[in-house]
Coordinates of C-alpha atoms in Angstrom, one line a residue:
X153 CA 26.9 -12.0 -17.8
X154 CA 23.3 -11.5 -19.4
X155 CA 20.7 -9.4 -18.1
X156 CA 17.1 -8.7 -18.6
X157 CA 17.1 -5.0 -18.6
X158 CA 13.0 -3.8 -17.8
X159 CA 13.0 -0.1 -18.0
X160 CA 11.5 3.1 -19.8
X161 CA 14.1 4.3 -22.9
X162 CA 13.8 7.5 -24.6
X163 CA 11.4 8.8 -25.7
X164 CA 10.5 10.8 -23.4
X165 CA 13.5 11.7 -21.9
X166 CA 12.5 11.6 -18.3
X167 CA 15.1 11.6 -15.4
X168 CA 14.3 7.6 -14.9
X169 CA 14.4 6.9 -18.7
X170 CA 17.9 8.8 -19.1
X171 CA 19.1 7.4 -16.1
X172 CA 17.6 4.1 -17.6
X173 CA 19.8 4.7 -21.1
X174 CA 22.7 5.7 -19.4
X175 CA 23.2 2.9 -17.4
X176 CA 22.5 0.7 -20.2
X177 CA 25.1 2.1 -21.8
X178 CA 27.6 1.6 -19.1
X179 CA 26.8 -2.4 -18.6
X180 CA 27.0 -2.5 -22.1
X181 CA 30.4 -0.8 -22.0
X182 CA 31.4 -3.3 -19.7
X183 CA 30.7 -6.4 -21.3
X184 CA 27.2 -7.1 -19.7
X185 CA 25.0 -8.5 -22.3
X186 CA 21.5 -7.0 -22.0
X187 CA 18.1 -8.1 -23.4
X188 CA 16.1 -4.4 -23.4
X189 CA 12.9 -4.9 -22.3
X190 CA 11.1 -1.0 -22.9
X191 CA 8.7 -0.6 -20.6
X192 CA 8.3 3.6 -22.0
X193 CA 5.0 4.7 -23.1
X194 CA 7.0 6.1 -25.7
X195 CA 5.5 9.8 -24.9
X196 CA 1.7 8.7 -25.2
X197 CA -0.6 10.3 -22.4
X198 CA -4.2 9.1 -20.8
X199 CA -5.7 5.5 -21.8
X200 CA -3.0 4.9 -24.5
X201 CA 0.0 5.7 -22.4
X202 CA -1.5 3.1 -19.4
X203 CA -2.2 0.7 -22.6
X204 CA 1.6 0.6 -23.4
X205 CA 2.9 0.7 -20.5
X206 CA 0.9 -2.1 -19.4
X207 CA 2.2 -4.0 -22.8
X208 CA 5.4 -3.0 -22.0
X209 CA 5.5 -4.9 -19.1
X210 CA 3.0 -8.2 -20.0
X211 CA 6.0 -8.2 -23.3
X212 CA 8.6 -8.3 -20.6
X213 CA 7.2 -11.3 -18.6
X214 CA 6.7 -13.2 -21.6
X215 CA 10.2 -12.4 -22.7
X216 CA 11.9 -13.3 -19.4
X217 CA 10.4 -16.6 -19.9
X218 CA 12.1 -17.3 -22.6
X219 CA 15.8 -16.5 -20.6
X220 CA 17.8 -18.0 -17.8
X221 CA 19.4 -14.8 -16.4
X222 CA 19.3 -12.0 -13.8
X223 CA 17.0 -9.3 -14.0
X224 CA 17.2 -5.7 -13.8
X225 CA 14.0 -4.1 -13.4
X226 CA 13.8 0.2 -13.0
X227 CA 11.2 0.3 -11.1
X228 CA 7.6 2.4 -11.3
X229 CA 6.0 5.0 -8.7
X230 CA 2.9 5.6 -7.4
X231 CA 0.2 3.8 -9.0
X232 CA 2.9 2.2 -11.4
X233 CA 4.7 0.3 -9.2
X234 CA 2.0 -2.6 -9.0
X235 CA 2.9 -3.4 -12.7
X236 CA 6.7 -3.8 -11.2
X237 CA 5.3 -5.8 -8.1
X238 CA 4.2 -7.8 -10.7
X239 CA 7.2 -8.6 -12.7
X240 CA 9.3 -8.7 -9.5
X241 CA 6.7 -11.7 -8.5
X242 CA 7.3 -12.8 -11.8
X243 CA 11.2 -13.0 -11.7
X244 CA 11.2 -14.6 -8.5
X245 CA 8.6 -17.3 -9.6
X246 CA 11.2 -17.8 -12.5
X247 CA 14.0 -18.3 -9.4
X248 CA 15.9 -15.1 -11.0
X249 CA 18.3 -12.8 -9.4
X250 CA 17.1 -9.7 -9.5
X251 CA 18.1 -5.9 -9.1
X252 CA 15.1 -3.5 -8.3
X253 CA 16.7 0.1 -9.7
X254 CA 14.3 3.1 -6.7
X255 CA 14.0 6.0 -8.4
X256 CA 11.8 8.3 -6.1
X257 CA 11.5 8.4 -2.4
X258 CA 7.6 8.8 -2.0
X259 CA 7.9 5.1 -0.8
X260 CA 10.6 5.8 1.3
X261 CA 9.6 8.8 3.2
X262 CA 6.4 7.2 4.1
X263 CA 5.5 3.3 4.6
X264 CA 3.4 2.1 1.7
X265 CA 1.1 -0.5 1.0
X266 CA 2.8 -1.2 -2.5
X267 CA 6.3 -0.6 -1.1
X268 CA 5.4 -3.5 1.4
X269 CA 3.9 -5.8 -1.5
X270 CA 7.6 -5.2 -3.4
X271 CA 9.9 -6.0 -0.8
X272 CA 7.9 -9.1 -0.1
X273 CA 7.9 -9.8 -3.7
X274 CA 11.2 -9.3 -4.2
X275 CA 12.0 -11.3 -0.6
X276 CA 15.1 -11.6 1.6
X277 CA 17.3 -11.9 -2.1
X278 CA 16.2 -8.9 -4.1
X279 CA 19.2 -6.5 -4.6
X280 CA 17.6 -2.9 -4.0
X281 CA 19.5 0.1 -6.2
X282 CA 19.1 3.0 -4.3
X283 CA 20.0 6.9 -4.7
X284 CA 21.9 7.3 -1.7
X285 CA 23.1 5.5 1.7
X286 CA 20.4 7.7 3.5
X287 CA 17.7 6.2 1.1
X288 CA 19.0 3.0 1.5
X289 CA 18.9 2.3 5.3
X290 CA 15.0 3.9 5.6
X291 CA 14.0 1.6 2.8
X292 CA 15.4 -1.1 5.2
X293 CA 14.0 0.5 8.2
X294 CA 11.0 1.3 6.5
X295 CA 10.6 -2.3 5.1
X296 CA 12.1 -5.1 7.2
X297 CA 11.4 -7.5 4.7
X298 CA 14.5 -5.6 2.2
X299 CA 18.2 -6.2 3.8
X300 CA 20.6 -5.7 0.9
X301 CA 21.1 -2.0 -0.8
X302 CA 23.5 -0.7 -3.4
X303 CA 24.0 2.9 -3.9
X304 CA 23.8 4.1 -7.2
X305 CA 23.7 8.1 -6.9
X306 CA 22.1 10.1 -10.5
X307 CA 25.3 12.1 -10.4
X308 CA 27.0 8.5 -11.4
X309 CA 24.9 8.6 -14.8
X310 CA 25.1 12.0 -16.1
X311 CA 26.6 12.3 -19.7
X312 CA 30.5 12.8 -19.9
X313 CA 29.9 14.7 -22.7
X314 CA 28.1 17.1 -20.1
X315 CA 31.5 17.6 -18.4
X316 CA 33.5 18.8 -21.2
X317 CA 31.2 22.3 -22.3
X318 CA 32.9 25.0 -21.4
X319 CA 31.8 27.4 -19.1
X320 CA 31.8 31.2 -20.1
X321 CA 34.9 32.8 -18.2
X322 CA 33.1 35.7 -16.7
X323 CA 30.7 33.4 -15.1
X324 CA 32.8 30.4 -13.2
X325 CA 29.6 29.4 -10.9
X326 CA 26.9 27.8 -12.2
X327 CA 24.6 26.4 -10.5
X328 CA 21.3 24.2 -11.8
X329 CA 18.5 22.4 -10.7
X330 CA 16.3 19.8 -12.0
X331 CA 13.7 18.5 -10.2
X332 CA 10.0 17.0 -10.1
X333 CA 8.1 19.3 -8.0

C-alpha cells in the first residue's frame, strides 16, 4: 500500500508532530510505503512560521498530484484547519481515500464553522482518526455529515523505548502529565 502522509515532523517536537513521527514509523514498520509530505513550520514563529506552513501544505497538493494513492492527512486546529479543509477538498477532488488523523477536541466539544466545512469536505467517505470512542461518536453527533471513526488513542504511539527506563525502587508510583493548557 502507498500513502501520502501530510503532517508536521520534528522539529518542534509537539504532541501532534511526535504522534505524527511515531506513527510514521509504525506504517513504515509495517510495510506501508509513505510519501512524507511536512507540513511543520520547522520551529519558525509569527509571519515566517504561517509562510511555511502555508508552503507546507500548497507543496503537498502539488505533490499529491503527482500520486494515485490514499491520503493521510494530521490534521490542523483552530485557525489551521482551513489549510487542511483545503487539502481534504483537494484529495477528494483527486477521488482519494483519505484518513483525517483529530488531534484536539476544541471542534468536538463545540460545533464549529470549520469543523462543518471538513466533514463536508471530506464527505460521507472520509475515514476520521480519533483519540477515543467518546471523541468519536460527538464528532458524529456533532457533525452529521462524518459516519465512520477509528480510534487511535496517544497512549498507542508513545516510544517503547519509554517503557523500558527503570524506575527508582523507593519510588514505584509515578505519575505525569503532559498537557496543553
Amino acid at each position: 500500500m502507498k500513502l501520502s502522509y501530510v503532517g508536521p515532523l520534528p522539529p518542534p517536537v509537539t504532541g501532534q508532530s511526535a504522534a505524527t513521527l511515531r506513527l510514521a514509523n509504525e506504517l513504515t514498520q509495517k510495510g506501508v510505503e509513505l510519501i512524507i509530505l511536512d507540513s511543520s513550520t520547522r520551529g519558525a514563529t509569527g509571519i515566517i512560521g504561517q509562510i511555511r506552513k502555508v508552503y507546507g501544505h500548497v507543496s503537498a497538493l502539488v505533490k499529491m498530484i503527482g500520486n494515485d494513492c490514499s491520503v493521510y492527512i494530521s490534521l490542523n486546529a483552530n485557525t489551521g484547519m482551513w489549510l487542511s479543509i483545503f487539502l481534504v477538498a483537494f484529495a477528494r477532488l483527486l477521488q482519494r481515500r483519505t484518513f483525517l488523523h483529530h488531534h484536539t477536541y476544541a471542534h468536538v466539544r463545540k460545533r464549529q464553522f470549520r469543523g462543518l466545512v471538513l466533514a463536508r469536505a471530506a464527505g460521507q467517505q472520509g475515514n476520521h482518526i480519533v483519540l477515543s470512542r467518546t471523541m468519536g461518536q460527538e464528532l458524529c453527533r456533532r457533525y452529521p455529515e462524518i459516519n465512520r471513526f477509528f480510534v487511535l488513542d496517544n497512549a498507542g504511539l508513545i516510544d517503547p523505548a519509554l517503557e523500558s527506563i527503570p524506575l527508582p525502587e523507593r519510588n514505584p508510583i509515578v505519575l505525569g502529565h503532559m498537557s496543553n493548557l
